[in-house]
């Protein structure tokens, strides 16, 4: 239930923001907007304000803004009905669509021009009109001349129609949707930082070195377990967060790090590395307990029924002090059965696990993730804005680089088409991840919403018919040709685009169903691994 509610929230926010972009710019451009819908299918709720009908529909997998004059249609609009005019007395209202005259449907612009000539030639004759109003068909009997009390246009000629706007206005309307999806993280993420985000608890701890990786820059520089870091290049540090910031903001330079070693202040120079990993890159940090934070599906740890939260106390009788010591033992014993002493709650028991050989060097691995204690950290107003905007920009860059890097590898053959297909994720997986994020906290759900929003914006700009990028492509071609594209070309390309999108969606849902049986963390890891190949 949590996953369903979270999914509806995420999709609802993204669709609303996207369609709101189209709606606002269309209104600003003077285009007549007939419908603003969240969802597809059967109407659950709706109301009309002004000339626009606002709808909430059954299927929450999208939405749309219906603008008058999108494409070439045969309908005929009645606009600006004069008060007290014959048109008003006959029953016409502003916004009515004339869809049938004397039993002839207005299926084309040419058909309308023929009937228009007939109406003009027989102004006193009464004609049978069928109009569409608020989704219902209404019959009206009226003289042709009665329509003189209103402004009447075919969709192709209507000045407030989408197709009659300057190309620059149409372009702005089209890109406004993706733009709003790009803008959303810059609004939400500062709020997330104010609400409070989950951060590793150790970042707030005093920077006393509890472990040093063998052969690391820290080991070679002479750091020792128990050293407490006081300053980095003259900048005082009070916790591991400060240390991390100093290491990441001073890449590729020799840093002078002062430490307290048994009451004595010692200065140790070390070559910093240009790495976002900070502490990991230099090889020192707090001791990390041999506690499991996650178990990947189908791995030796999964088969051995290890669980998140389990502590590994011993391996083959050897006491395990921390994560690095545990990892070292496992890596050296590929394809050898190990007996692990596990602490789970108030129980202690043995488990037999055989590490798998992975990688070029055949190091052993059992498929577990490190456990990280986390705390909720709240930021002040201005700090939240700064961190939120920075995080939003970084998130956009990462998504763009990831997606286009993946496409480049696909085109150049570095990733097989079949492998790429398996990386597709659809609504079921999004719902599962939404639920997992919601269970972690509302801030995490908002962060995930921002991530999906950026993906939606980028994908929507792909030059595929039926997507916003396809409309940009059409407008670009129209600009080059100097005239509108033919209706036949639009229909054919949109059918091809629709078929492609349906195929991709079908494939994504198939993948989702296959993944449902596995662990969600493992599924996401496989998707990310494909992109990083």
XYZ file of C-alpha atoms in Angstrom:
533
model
C 0.000 0.000 0.000
C 2.877 2.360 0.831
C 4.382 1.771 -2.620
C 1.073 2.543 -4.369
C 0.469 5.762 -2.420
C 4.083 6.884 -2.884
C 3.930 6.091 -6.609
C 0.731 8.109 -7.064
C 2.348 10.996 -5.175
C 5.524 10.940 -7.294
C 3.748 10.586 -10.636
C 1.071 13.096 -9.616
C 3.642 15.755 -8.737
C 5.690 15.173 -11.894
C 2.696 15.161 -14.247
C 1.150 18.230 -12.619
C 4.384 20.234 -12.806
C 5.057 19.143 -16.399
C 1.575 19.955 -17.690
C 1.477 23.174 -15.663
C 4.463 24.362 -17.693
C 2.629 23.775 -20.981
C -0.548 25.340 -19.545
C 1.007 28.536 -18.188
C 3.000 29.348 -21.324
C 0.011 28.524 -23.540
C -2.124 30.949 -21.519
C 0.638 33.554 -21.645
C 0.753 33.139 -25.436
C -3.015 33.642 -25.709
C -3.753 30.082 -26.840
C -7.199 28.721 -25.994
C -6.658 25.847 -23.532
C -9.658 23.532 -23.511
C -8.580 20.829 -21.048
C -6.030 20.365 -18.265
C -6.046 16.704 -17.235
C -4.149 14.726 -14.608
C -4.369 11.095 -15.651
C -6.052 9.337 -18.555
C -9.246 7.382 -19.028
C -12.488 7.738 -17.075
C -13.079 11.119 -15.423
C -13.131 10.905 -11.627
C -13.581 14.589 -10.944
C -13.731 17.752 -12.979
C -14.884 21.344 -13.174
C -14.857 24.126 -15.742
C -13.471 27.572 -15.051
C -13.456 30.077 -17.849
C -12.783 28.313 -21.134
C -10.804 25.421 -19.580
C -12.075 22.132 -18.173
C -9.907 20.733 -15.354
C -9.968 16.941 -14.974
C -8.739 14.223 -12.634
C -8.870 10.851 -14.421
C -8.589 7.216 -13.408
C -5.147 6.177 -14.739
C -2.394 8.205 -12.996
C 0.300 7.414 -15.580
C 0.364 10.788 -17.298
C -1.712 13.803 -18.219
C -2.278 16.302 -20.972
C -3.120 19.881 -21.855
C -5.586 20.097 -24.779
C -5.038 23.269 -26.768
C -7.328 24.319 -29.568
C -5.760 23.874 -32.976
C -3.222 21.166 -32.140
C -2.927 19.584 -35.571
C -5.396 20.055 -38.412
C -8.891 18.997 -37.396
C -12.215 19.413 -39.139
C -14.155 20.951 -36.250
C -15.418 24.504 -36.244
C -15.410 26.736 -33.162
C -17.952 29.353 -32.168
C -16.192 32.203 -30.399
C -17.233 35.520 -28.852
C -21.010 35.109 -29.000
C -22.482 38.617 -28.727
C -24.943 39.280 -25.862
C -28.504 39.362 -27.197
C -27.375 38.274 -30.663
C -29.314 35.847 -32.853
C -26.531 33.318 -32.264
C -27.123 33.489 -28.506
C -30.912 33.281 -28.977
C -30.474 30.232 -31.197
C -28.584 28.520 -28.355
C -24.938 28.906 -29.377
C -22.334 29.620 -26.698
C -18.712 30.691 -26.904
C -16.528 27.598 -27.138
C -19.096 25.377 -28.884
C -17.676 23.050 -31.522
C -19.796 22.498 -34.602
C -19.110 18.890 -35.575
C -22.001 18.193 -37.951
C -24.191 20.229 -40.318
C -27.173 18.672 -42.041
C -25.841 15.189 -41.248
C -22.414 15.872 -42.741
C -19.501 15.505 -40.332
C -16.775 18.116 -40.520
C -13.937 15.645 -40.991
C -11.628 17.923 -42.928
C -10.810 21.559 -43.533
C -11.944 21.163 -47.142
C -15.353 19.817 -46.018
C -15.793 22.859 -43.784
C -15.005 25.295 -46.607
C -17.659 23.611 -48.770
C -20.312 23.853 -46.055
C -19.281 27.412 -45.228
C -19.985 28.386 -48.843
C -23.396 26.669 -48.605
C -24.257 28.547 -45.387
C -23.305 31.862 -47.007
C -25.402 31.148 -50.120
C -28.557 30.351 -48.127
C -28.531 32.745 -45.121
C -32.285 32.453 -44.372
C -32.495 28.683 -44.528
C -32.671 26.733 -41.266
C -29.916 24.181 -40.834
C -29.535 21.311 -38.381
C -26.335 21.775 -36.368
C -24.738 19.261 -33.969
C -22.421 20.928 -31.487
C -20.128 19.547 -28.811
C -20.290 21.322 -25.445
C -18.694 20.053 -22.221
C -18.249 16.608 -23.747
C -21.875 16.276 -24.828
C -23.460 16.510 -28.285
C -26.332 18.995 -28.595
C -28.620 19.561 -31.590
C -29.503 23.142 -32.586
C -31.760 24.302 -35.423
C -30.750 27.758 -36.633
C -30.648 29.985 -39.662
C -27.247 30.370 -41.247
C -27.361 34.133 -40.779
C -27.797 33.689 -36.991
C -24.120 32.787 -36.803
C -23.293 36.356 -37.785
C -23.704 37.220 -34.096
C -20.513 35.338 -33.235
C -16.944 35.033 -34.414
C -16.574 31.687 -36.136
C -13.416 29.891 -37.167
C -12.206 26.556 -38.368
C -9.472 25.129 -36.161
C -7.008 25.812 -38.932
C -7.933 29.500 -39.003
C -8.661 30.244 -35.351
C -6.235 33.036 -34.264
C -6.010 31.673 -30.702
C -5.332 28.160 -31.949
C -1.978 26.536 -31.204
C -1.109 26.003 -34.873
C -1.617 29.695 -35.669
C 0.919 30.908 -33.098
C 4.378 32.092 -34.160
C 6.919 29.267 -34.135
C 8.789 30.796 -31.188
C 5.577 30.755 -29.087
C 4.846 27.146 -30.020
C 8.429 26.196 -29.185
C 8.171 27.857 -25.759
C 4.886 26.054 -25.053
C 6.442 22.697 -25.977
C 9.648 23.039 -23.945
C 7.885 24.555 -20.930
C 6.931 21.074 -19.689
C 10.479 19.656 -19.532
C 11.723 23.020 -18.226
C 9.383 22.733 -15.227
C 10.696 19.216 -14.566
C 14.248 20.598 -14.585
C 13.151 23.456 -12.319
C 11.425 21.230 -9.751
C 14.635 19.994 -7.997
C 15.779 23.605 -7.509
C 12.553 24.220 -5.561
C 12.204 20.918 -3.699
C 15.793 20.134 -2.672
C 16.264 23.316 -0.598
C 13.083 22.285 1.252
C 14.539 18.805 1.716
C 17.635 20.255 3.391
C 15.396 22.313 5.699
C 13.280 19.255 6.594
C 16.453 17.287 7.240
C 18.344 14.708 5.223
C 19.840 11.376 6.193
C 23.616 11.567 6.458
C 26.162 9.010 7.698
C 26.405 9.456 11.461
C 30.207 9.254 11.414
C 30.432 12.554 9.545
C 29.459 14.343 12.765
C 31.947 12.392 14.896
C 35.319 13.646 16.103
C 37.950 12.872 13.401
C 39.936 10.218 15.251
C 41.449 7.680 12.869
C 40.167 4.199 13.615
C 41.371 2.332 10.526
C 44.016 2.701 7.837
C 43.915 0.659 4.649
C 47.130 -1.226 3.925
C 49.154 0.322 1.096
C 46.992 3.460 1.056
C 48.380 7.030 0.816
C 47.545 7.457 4.511
C 49.562 4.381 5.470
C 52.530 5.464 3.345
C 52.412 8.998 4.795
C 52.758 7.669 8.345
C 49.296 8.069 9.849
C 48.474 5.716 12.744
C 45.312 4.382 14.301
C 44.405 6.663 17.215
C 45.632 9.892 15.541
C 43.127 12.727 15.960
C 43.064 15.202 13.061
C 43.248 18.827 14.274
C 43.942 20.932 11.171
C 44.287 20.607 7.403
C 46.450 23.294 5.799
C 45.734 25.619 8.722
C 41.974 25.028 8.642
C 40.636 23.658 11.922
C 38.415 20.573 11.618
C 36.030 19.327 14.285
C 34.417 16.306 12.594
C 34.783 13.950 9.631
C 32.513 16.177 7.534
C 35.056 19.019 7.823
C 37.853 16.614 6.898
C 35.955 15.369 3.848
C 35.269 18.925 2.653
C 38.919 19.900 2.956
C 40.073 16.829 1.051
C 37.568 17.329 -1.777
C 38.134 21.069 -2.174
C 41.936 20.775 -2.328
C 42.628 18.171 -5.037
C 46.071 17.333 -6.403
C 48.004 19.307 -3.798
C 50.219 18.335 -0.873
C 48.235 18.950 2.302
C 49.759 19.609 5.700
C 47.643 17.668 8.206
C 48.203 18.221 11.923
C 47.217 15.381 14.246
C 47.208 14.810 17.976
C 49.127 11.601 18.723
C 49.109 10.720 22.424
C 49.127 14.409 23.433
C 51.783 15.420 20.926
C 50.927 17.555 17.851
C 52.501 16.123 14.707
C 52.436 17.582 11.174
C 52.089 15.021 8.345
C 52.209 16.021 4.646
C 50.081 13.949 2.246
C 49.297 14.172 -1.464
C 45.556 14.767 -1.927
C 43.718 13.134 -4.804
C 41.072 14.590 -7.126
C 38.285 12.320 -5.950
C 34.733 12.748 -4.714
C 35.427 9.869 -2.325
C 37.523 12.028 0.014
C 38.396 9.791 2.963
C 38.199 6.584 0.943
C 40.711 7.921 -1.582
C 43.339 8.495 1.119
C 42.598 5.315 3.028
C 41.793 6.403 6.560
C 38.649 6.926 8.577
C 36.561 5.709 11.474
C 36.490 1.988 12.155
C 33.630 0.394 10.208
C 31.936 -2.471 12.010
C 31.560 -5.798 10.241
C 27.812 -5.248 10.154
C 25.709 -6.055 7.110
C 23.762 -3.182 5.560
C 22.248 -5.141 2.684
C 22.288 -8.568 1.016
C 22.208 -8.851 -2.784
C 19.815 -11.300 -4.356
C 21.234 -14.645 -5.502
C 24.657 -14.165 -3.857
C 26.395 -16.514 -1.382
C 25.236 -14.297 1.484
C 21.638 -14.556 0.241
C 21.894 -18.335 -0.118
C 23.393 -18.499 3.392
C 20.376 -16.527 4.665
C 22.391 -13.618 6.037
C 20.277 -10.548 6.787
C 20.600 -6.800 7.050
C 21.809 -5.940 10.565
C 23.771 -9.161 11.112
C 27.198 -8.700 12.746
C 30.092 -10.952 11.717
C 32.034 -11.747 14.902
C 34.420 -14.448 13.666
C 35.452 -16.207 10.454
C 36.866 -19.727 10.886
C 37.590 -18.937 14.533
C 39.452 -15.687 13.753
C 37.972 -12.664 15.615
C 36.880 -9.891 13.255
C 37.525 -6.354 14.473
C 36.125 -4.306 11.581
C 34.815 -4.355 8.005
C 38.247 -4.140 6.382
C 39.507 -7.182 8.273
C 36.386 -9.136 7.344
C 36.656 -8.103 3.667
C 40.331 -9.104 3.591
C 39.566 -12.621 4.852
C 36.711 -13.103 2.379
C 38.739 -11.810 -0.583
C 41.575 -14.264 0.166
C 39.283 -17.301 0.346
C 37.408 -17.456 -2.949
C 35.647 -20.812 -3.544
C 36.498 -21.980 -0.004
C 33.801 -22.694 2.561
C 34.048 -20.354 5.564
C 32.341 -20.694 8.926
C 31.079 -17.318 10.152
C 29.953 -16.568 13.673
C 26.929 -14.278 13.338
C 25.224 -12.071 15.910
C 21.581 -11.345 15.140
C 19.734 -9.525 17.901
C 20.272 -11.581 21.061
C 21.211 -14.744 19.125
C 24.684 -15.971 18.113
C 25.058 -18.803 15.586
C 27.326 -20.253 12.853
C 26.714 -19.980 9.102
C 28.659 -21.677 6.291
C 29.367 -19.357 3.339
C 31.489 -20.000 0.226
C 32.740 -16.743 -1.361
C 32.493 -16.467 -5.161
C 35.530 -15.484 -7.235
C 34.878 -12.188 -9.050
C 36.894 -9.748 -11.131
C 40.143 -10.265 -12.995
C 42.064 -11.153 -9.840
C 39.462 -13.681 -8.670
C 38.968 -12.070 -5.272
C 36.286 -13.609 -3.072
C 32.953 -11.876 -2.506
C 29.726 -12.908 -0.780
C 27.383 -10.069 -1.885
C 26.931 -7.894 1.191
C 26.896 -4.144 1.658
C 28.372 -2.141 4.508
C 26.025 -0.949 7.236
C 26.013 2.781 7.826
C 24.363 4.398 10.825
C 22.554 7.528 9.694
C 21.180 10.605 11.392
C 18.813 13.349 10.252
C 20.637 16.643 9.759
C 18.712 19.895 9.307
C 20.170 23.013 7.728
C 19.433 26.707 8.117
C 17.478 28.691 5.516
C 20.349 30.137 3.468
C 22.496 27.008 3.835
C 19.526 24.933 2.638
C 19.105 27.107 -0.450
C 22.820 26.873 -1.266
C 23.019 23.108 -0.710
C 19.702 22.472 -2.473
C 20.602 24.433 -5.600
C 24.056 22.834 -5.691
C 22.596 19.340 -5.268
C 19.983 20.009 -7.980
C 22.666 21.142 -10.446
C 24.852 18.124 -9.644
C 21.878 15.771 -10.005
C 21.044 17.177 -13.462
C 24.659 16.855 -14.612
C 24.896 13.275 -13.334
C 21.636 12.185 -15.004
C 22.528 13.823 -18.334
C 26.038 12.341 -18.345
C 24.694 8.918 -17.344
C 21.946 8.802 -19.999
C 23.958 10.170 -22.892
C 26.966 8.087 -21.901
C 24.715 5.040 -21.992
C 23.359 6.015 -25.438
C 26.880 6.564 -26.753
C 27.963 3.121 -25.567
C 24.828 1.615 -27.087
C 25.400 3.260 -30.477
C 29.101 2.360 -30.535
C 28.395 -1.255 -29.591
C 30.087 -1.129 -26.193
C 26.797 -2.272 -24.646
C 24.803 -5.041 -26.311
C 21.220 -4.217 -27.271
C 19.921 -7.097 -25.164
C 21.856 -5.914 -22.121
C 20.582 -2.378 -22.652
C 17.017 -3.660 -22.855
C 17.344 -5.349 -19.487
C 18.266 -2.010 -17.922
C 14.869 -0.464 -18.745
C 12.686 0.205 -15.721
C 8.969 0.949 -15.766
C 6.154 1.959 -13.423
C 6.301 -1.163 -11.254
C 9.941 -0.642 -10.299
C 9.368 3.093 -9.835
C 6.496 2.236 -7.492
C 8.702 -0.157 -5.476
C 11.510 2.369 -5.147
C 8.973 5.098 -4.288
C 7.639 2.890 -1.502
C 11.133 2.131 -0.213
C 11.989 5.845 -0.225
C 8.728 6.727 1.551
C 9.426 4.171 4.283
C 12.838 5.779 4.828
C 11.309 9.243 5.162
C 9.426 12.003 3.350
C 12.669 13.825 2.547
C 13.982 10.730 0.761
C 10.734 10.471 -1.223
C 11.139 14.095 -2.324
C 14.743 13.420 -3.378
C 13.625 10.444 -5.441
C 10.881 12.589 -6.996
C 13.540 15.087 -8.099
C 15.640 12.304 -9.616
C 12.699 10.955 -11.637
C 11.709 14.508 -12.632
C 15.112 15.113 -14.214
C 14.990 11.771 -16.032
C 11.509 12.629 -17.315
C 12.718 16.021 -18.572
C 15.716 14.605 -20.423
C 13.834 11.697 -22.010
C 10.955 13.982 -23.005
C 13.373 16.067 -25.055
C 14.468 13.113 -27.173
C 13.475 13.781 -30.840
C 10.823 11.060 -30.884
C 7.335 11.818 -32.250
C 4.695 11.961 -29.465
C 7.305 13.361 -27.034
C 8.008 17.056 -26.511
C 11.337 16.570 -28.280
C 9.405 15.278 -31.296
C 7.396 18.509 -31.421
C 10.635 20.491 -31.215
C 11.864 18.439 -34.173
C 8.662 19.240 -36.116
C 8.999 22.969 -35.400
C 12.645 22.911 -36.463
C 11.702 21.229 -39.756
C 8.876 23.750 -40.274
C 11.324 26.607 -39.757
C 13.748 25.145 -42.297
C 11.000 24.480 -44.879
C 9.321 27.810 -44.299
C 5.841 26.220 -44.213
C 3.839 23.755 -42.079
C 4.553 20.047 -42.428
C 1.983 17.949 -44.257
C -0.744 16.261 -42.246
C 0.183 12.892 -43.751
C 3.808 13.209 -42.624
C 2.691 14.130 -39.098
C 0.274 11.216 -38.902
C 2.794 8.635 -40.151
C 5.649 9.776 -37.900
C 3.386 10.006 -34.849
C 2.154 6.462 -35.423
C 5.758 5.280 -35.619
C 6.615 7.231 -32.465
C 3.614 5.830 -30.620
C 4.516 2.273 -31.651
C 8.099 2.792 -30.428
C 6.973 4.190 -27.087
C 4.468 1.362 -26.560
C 7.182 -1.187 -27.335
C 9.596 0.406 -24.870
C 6.871 0.596 -22.206
C 5.943 -3.051 -22.760
C 9.598 -4.066 -22.452
C 10.044 -1.974 -19.305
C 6.980 -3.507 -17.645
C 8.204 -6.994 -18.609
C 11.529 -6.210 -16.913
C 9.676 -4.885 -13.866
C 7.696 -8.082 -13.505
C 10.921 -10.088 -13.751
C 12.523 -7.944 -11.069
C 9.593 -8.091 -8.644
C 10.704 -11.524 -7.528
C 14.178 -10.235 -6.611
C 15.484 -7.843 -4.030
C 14.939 -4.187 -4.922
C 18.483 -3.198 -3.982
C 19.921 -5.905 -6.195
C 17.684 -4.843 -9.085
C 18.794 -1.242 -8.883
C 22.431 -2.275 -8.625
C 22.093 -4.240 -11.871
C 20.526 -1.256 -13.642
C 23.275 1.104 -12.470
C 25.987 -1.425 -13.372
C 24.781 -1.487 -16.985
C 25.125 2.285 -17.250
C 28.616 2.212 -15.746
C 30.058 -0.478 -18.026
